[in-house]
C-alpha atoms as one frame of an Amber mdcrd trajectory, in Angstrom:
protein
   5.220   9.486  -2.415   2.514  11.769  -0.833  -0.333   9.733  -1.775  -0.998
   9.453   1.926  -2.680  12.952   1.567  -5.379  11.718  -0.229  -6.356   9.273
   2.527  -9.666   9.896   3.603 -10.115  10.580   6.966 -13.045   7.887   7.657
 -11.346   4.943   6.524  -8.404   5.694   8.920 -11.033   6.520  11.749 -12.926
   3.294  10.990  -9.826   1.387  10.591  -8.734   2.361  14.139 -12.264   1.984
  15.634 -11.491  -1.940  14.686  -8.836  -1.816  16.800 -10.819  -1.146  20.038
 -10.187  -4.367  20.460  -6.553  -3.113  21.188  -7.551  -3.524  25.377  -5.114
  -6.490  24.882  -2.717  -7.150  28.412  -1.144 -10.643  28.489  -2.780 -13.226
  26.113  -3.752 -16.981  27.281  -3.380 -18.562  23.661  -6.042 -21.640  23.119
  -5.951 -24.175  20.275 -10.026 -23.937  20.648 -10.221 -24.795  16.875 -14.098
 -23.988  16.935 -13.587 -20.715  18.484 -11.118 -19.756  15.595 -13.634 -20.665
  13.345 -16.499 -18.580  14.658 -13.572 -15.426  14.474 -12.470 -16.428  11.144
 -16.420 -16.686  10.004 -17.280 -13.211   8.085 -21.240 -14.639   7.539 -21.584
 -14.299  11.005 -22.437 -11.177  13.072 -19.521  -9.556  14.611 -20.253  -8.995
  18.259 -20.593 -13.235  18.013 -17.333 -12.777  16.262 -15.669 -10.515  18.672
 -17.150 -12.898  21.852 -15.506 -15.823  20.445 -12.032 -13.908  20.118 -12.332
 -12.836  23.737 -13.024 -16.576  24.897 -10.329 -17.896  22.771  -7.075 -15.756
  24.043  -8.380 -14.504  27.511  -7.629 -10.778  26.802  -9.063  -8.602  29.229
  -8.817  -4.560  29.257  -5.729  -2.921  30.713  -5.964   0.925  31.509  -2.100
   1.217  32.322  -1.087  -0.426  28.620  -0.179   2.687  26.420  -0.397   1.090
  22.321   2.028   3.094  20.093   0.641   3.595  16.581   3.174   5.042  14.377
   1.797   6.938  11.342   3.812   7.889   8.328   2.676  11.638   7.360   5.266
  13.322   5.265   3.676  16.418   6.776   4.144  15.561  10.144   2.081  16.751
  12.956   0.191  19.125  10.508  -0.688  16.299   7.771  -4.163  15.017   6.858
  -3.106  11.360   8.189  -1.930  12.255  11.393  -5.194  14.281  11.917  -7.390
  11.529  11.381  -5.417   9.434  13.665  -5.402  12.099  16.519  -9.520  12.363
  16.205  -9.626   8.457  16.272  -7.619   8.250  19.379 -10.271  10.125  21.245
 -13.050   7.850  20.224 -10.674   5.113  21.618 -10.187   6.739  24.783 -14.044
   6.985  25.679 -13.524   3.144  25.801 -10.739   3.605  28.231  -7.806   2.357
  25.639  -5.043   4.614  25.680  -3.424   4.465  22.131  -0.697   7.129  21.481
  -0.443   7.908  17.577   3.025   9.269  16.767   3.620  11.031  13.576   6.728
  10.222  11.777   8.373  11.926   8.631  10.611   9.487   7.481   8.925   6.509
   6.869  12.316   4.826   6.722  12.887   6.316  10.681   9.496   5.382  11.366
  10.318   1.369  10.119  12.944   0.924  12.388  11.014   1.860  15.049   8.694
  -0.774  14.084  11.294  -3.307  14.099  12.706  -2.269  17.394   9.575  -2.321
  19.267   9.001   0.868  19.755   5.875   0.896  17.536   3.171  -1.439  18.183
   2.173  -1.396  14.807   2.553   1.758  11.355   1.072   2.850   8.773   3.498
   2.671   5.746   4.023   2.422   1.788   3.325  -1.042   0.490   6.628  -0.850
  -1.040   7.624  -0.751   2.651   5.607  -3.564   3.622   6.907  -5.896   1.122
  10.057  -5.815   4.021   7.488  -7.340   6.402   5.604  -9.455   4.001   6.639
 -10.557   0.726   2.896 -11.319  -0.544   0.929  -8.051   0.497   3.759  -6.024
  -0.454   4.354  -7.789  -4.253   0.677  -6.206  -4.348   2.502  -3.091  -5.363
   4.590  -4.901  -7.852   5.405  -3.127 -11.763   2.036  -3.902 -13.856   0.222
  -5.673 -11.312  -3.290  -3.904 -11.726  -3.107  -1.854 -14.850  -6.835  -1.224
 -13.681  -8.239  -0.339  -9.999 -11.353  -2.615 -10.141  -8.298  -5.175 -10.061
  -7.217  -3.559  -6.893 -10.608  -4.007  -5.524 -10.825  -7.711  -6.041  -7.255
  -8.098  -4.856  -7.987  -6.389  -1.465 -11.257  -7.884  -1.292  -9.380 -11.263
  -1.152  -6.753 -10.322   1.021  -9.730  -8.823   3.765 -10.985 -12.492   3.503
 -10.770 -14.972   5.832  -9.157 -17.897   4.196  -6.098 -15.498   3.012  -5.543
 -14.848   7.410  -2.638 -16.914   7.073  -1.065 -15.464   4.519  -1.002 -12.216
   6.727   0.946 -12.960   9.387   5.516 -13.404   8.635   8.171 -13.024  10.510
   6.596 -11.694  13.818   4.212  -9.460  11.741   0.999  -9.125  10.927  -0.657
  -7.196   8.635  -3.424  -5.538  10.190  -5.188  -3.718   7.061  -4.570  -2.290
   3.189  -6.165   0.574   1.433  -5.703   1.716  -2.301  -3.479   4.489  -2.733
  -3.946   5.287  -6.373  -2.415   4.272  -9.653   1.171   4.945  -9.986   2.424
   6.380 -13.359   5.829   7.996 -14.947   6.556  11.348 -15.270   9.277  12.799
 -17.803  10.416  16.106 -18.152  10.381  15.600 -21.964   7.270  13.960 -23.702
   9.675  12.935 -26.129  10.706  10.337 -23.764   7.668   8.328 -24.335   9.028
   4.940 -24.771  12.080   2.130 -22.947  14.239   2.902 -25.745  13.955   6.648
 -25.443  14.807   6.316 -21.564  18.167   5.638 -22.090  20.837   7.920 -20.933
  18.097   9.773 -18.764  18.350  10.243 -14.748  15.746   8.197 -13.452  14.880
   8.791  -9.664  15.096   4.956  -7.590  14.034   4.735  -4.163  17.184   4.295
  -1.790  16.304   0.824   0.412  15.131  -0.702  -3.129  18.567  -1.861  -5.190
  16.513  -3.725  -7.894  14.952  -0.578  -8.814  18.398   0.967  -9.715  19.662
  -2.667 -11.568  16.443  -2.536 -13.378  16.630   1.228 -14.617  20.604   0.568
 -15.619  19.405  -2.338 -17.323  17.467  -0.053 -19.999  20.184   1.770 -20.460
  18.888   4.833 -18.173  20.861   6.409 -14.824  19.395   5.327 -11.744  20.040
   8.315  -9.003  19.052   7.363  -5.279  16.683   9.283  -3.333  14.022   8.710
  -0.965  10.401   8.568  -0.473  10.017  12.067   0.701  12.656  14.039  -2.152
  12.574  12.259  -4.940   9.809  14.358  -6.008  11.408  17.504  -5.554  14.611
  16.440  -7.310  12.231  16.250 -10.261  10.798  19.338  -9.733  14.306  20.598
  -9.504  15.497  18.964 -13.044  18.111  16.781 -11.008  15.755  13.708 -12.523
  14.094  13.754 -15.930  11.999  10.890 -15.048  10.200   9.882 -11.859   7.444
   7.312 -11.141   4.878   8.403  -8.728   1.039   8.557  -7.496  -0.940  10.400
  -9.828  -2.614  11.252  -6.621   1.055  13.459  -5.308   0.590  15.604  -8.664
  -0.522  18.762  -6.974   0.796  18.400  -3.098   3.816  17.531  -4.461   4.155
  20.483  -7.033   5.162  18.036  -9.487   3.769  20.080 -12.647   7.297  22.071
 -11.788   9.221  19.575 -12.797   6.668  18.924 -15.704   7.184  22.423 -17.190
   7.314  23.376 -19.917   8.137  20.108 -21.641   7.138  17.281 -19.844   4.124
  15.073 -19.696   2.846  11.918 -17.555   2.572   8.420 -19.822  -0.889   7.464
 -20.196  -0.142   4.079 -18.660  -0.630   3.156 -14.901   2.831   1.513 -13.599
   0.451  -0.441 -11.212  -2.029   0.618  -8.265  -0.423   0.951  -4.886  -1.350
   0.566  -2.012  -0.910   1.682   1.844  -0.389  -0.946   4.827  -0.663  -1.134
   8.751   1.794  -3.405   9.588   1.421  -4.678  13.121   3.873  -6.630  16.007
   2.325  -9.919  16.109   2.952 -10.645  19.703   1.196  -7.187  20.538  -2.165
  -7.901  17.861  -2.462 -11.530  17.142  -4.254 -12.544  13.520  -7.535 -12.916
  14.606  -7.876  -9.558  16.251  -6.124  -8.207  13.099  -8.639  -9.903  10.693
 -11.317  -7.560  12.041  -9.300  -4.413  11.290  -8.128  -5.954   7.707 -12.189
  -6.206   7.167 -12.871  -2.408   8.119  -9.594  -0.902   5.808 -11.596  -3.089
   2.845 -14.975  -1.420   3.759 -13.330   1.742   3.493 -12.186   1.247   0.080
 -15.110   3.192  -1.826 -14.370   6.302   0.508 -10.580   5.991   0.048 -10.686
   5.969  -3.644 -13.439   8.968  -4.058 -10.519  11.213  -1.876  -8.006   9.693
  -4.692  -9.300  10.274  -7.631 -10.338  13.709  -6.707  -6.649  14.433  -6.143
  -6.196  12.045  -9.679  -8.676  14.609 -11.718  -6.691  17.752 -11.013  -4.202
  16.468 -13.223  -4.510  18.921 -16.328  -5.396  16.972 -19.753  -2.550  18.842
 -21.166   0.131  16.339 -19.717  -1.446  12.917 -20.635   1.355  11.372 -23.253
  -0.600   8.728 -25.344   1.138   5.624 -25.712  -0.176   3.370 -29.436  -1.578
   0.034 -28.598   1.669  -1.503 -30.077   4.136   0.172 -27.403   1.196  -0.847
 -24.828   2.088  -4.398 -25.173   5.791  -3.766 -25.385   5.095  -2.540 -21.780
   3.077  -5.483 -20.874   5.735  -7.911 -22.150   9.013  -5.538 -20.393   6.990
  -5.208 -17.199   6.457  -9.309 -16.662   9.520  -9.745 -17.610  10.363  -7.530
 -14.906   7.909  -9.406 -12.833   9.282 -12.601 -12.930  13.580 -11.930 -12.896
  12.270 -10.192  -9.483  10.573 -13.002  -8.088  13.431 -15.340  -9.163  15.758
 -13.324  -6.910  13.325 -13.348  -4.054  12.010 -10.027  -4.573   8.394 -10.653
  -5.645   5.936 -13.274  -3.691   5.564 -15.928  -6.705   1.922 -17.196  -5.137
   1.000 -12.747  -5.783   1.922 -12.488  -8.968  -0.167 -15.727 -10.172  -3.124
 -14.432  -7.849  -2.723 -10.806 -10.074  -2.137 -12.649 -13.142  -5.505 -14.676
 -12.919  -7.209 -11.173 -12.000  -5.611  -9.581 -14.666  -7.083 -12.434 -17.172
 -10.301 -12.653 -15.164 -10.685  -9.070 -16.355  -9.249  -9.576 -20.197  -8.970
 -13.008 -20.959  -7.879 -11.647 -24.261  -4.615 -10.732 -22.863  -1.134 -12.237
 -24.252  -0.171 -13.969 -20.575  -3.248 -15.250 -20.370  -2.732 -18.360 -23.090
   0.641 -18.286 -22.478   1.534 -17.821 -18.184   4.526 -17.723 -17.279   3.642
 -16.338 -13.286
């Protein structure tokens, strides 16, 4: 939803300061397997780093080239995001690179651009980025993290080097991923405090994502179609009694409308999400993107204090307390979830066991732990 509002400023701007390295013309590839190496090294320092990518593709600075980065801001021109991005860009034009950030309000407008070429590379929902890789985007998958020190270690692990293959599908690479906050469910009705209770109730389901809706029917709920940007305010407007969102979008998004008088927020994280830059791999090729992946991670500590700023405004009032017994209900409905997703391609299957050993790193107590089934 709006989570992007909470994005702190710095991480974007550090982010982006990576990507310097943008001065990229036509590349002379080399199979130099030492030079990869010394890239690919994070004990290292990284101006050796950044030498050894220069040696190994060639790339030299080209003041004509005009880079397109695409930023989702569902405020537009006016957002937080889109501000950050417009300072950054003149830090990177002191270094005479000429990168053009474009503000889109529909991320879904903003993706096709993306996959037309028109972006060089965009900021987007991890639920979008599961459309350009299956295993960074299953890190936004139901129940992955019920806790954000999870989050950490995931991201901390997908910044590293050995996981730089793993980044890179289908002519994309991803460039960088921040936390965006935990996700939870919001009812108009606290009654509406457990599966069972769901049923017969309009449940908001994101429009590209068809599982979503075959999941919600398959509790016995309505699944009604919006997107990313309304689905909130179809809450707020009673068309939905039940939406999952950032706890993060609670006050930019007005959603304590659609909470009145009645309603309450369920005192269980669906997951933590995240937000990705997705990049053209012929335009940024994997090694330059492994520096930028390394700055989004060092930004995590100022990404999450914007979050959970935006997380404590949400009134104590609202919390609906779920008993220990319904938690691991939840637990056992949300892998099962897990797992008829990734058997119909859905999910990354290699994620989900990566998220179910940091779940059980975390609580080896847990039922899945003895028992995995991801």
């Amino acid at each position: 939803m709006t989570f992007y509002s909470t994005l702190n400023s710095a991480l974007f701007l550090r982010a982006m300061a990576t990507c310097l390295l943008f001065f990229l013309s036509t590349a002379v590839w080399s199979d130099d397997d030492q030079l990869r190496a010394t890239i690919y090294n994070q004990s290292l320092p990284l101006q050796e780093r950044v030498a050894a990518f220069q040696d190994l593709t060639g790339l030299e600075p080209d003041p004509d080239r005009v880079y397109r980065v695409c930023i989702w801001d569902i405020f537009g021109r006016s957002g937080p995001v889109f501000a950050a991005a417009q300072e950054q860009r003149k830090k990177i034009l002191e270094f005479g690179v000429n990168v053009e950030m474009v503000p889109y309000t529909s991320e879904a407008v903003m993706v096709e651009e993306l996959k037309s070429a028109t972006c060089d590379a965009a900021l987007m929902s991890g639920l979008r980025a599961r459309l350009f890789n299956r295993y960074t985007g299953t890190l936004d998958s139901i129940g992955g993290f019920p806790e954000r020190e999870q989050m950490r270690l995931a991201l901390k692990l997908m910044a590293d080097s050995r996981s730089a293959d793993r980044m890179v599908s289908n002519g994309y690479v991803v460039m960088g991923i921040a936390p965006a906050g935990a996700a939870h469910v919001f009812v108009d009705d606290r009654e509406i405090n457990t599966l069972a209770k769901a049923a017969g109730k309009r449940v908001a389901v994101l429009d590209y994502d068809p599982v979503q809706a075959e999941m919600i029917s398959g509790i016995g709920a309505t699944p009604v179609v919006a997107d990313i940007v309304n689905a909130p305010n179809m809450f707020n407007t009673g068309v939905v009694d039940v939406l999952a969102a950032p706890l993060a979008a609670y006050e930019v998004m007005e959603l304590y409308k659609g909470l009145e008088p009645d309603g309450g927020i369920v005192d269980l994280p669906l997951t933590h999400i995240t937000a990705q830059l997705i990049g053209r791999s012929e335009v940024v090729p994997n090694e330059l993107a492994q520096f930028v992946r390394e700055a989004f991670y060092q930004g995590f500590d100022e990404i999450i204090s914007r979050v959970r700023m935006e997380e404590e405004k949400v009134p104590d009032k609202w919390w609906i307390e779920i008993p220990a017994e319904d938690r691991l209900e939840y637990d056992r409905m949300m892998q099962q979830a897990r797992v008829e997703l990734r058997d119909k391609g859905y999910y990354s299957g290699d994620m989900l066991t990566l998220q179910r050993k940091i779940r059980c790193r975390a609580n080896g107590a847990r039922e899945e732990c003895a028992d995995p089934v991801e």
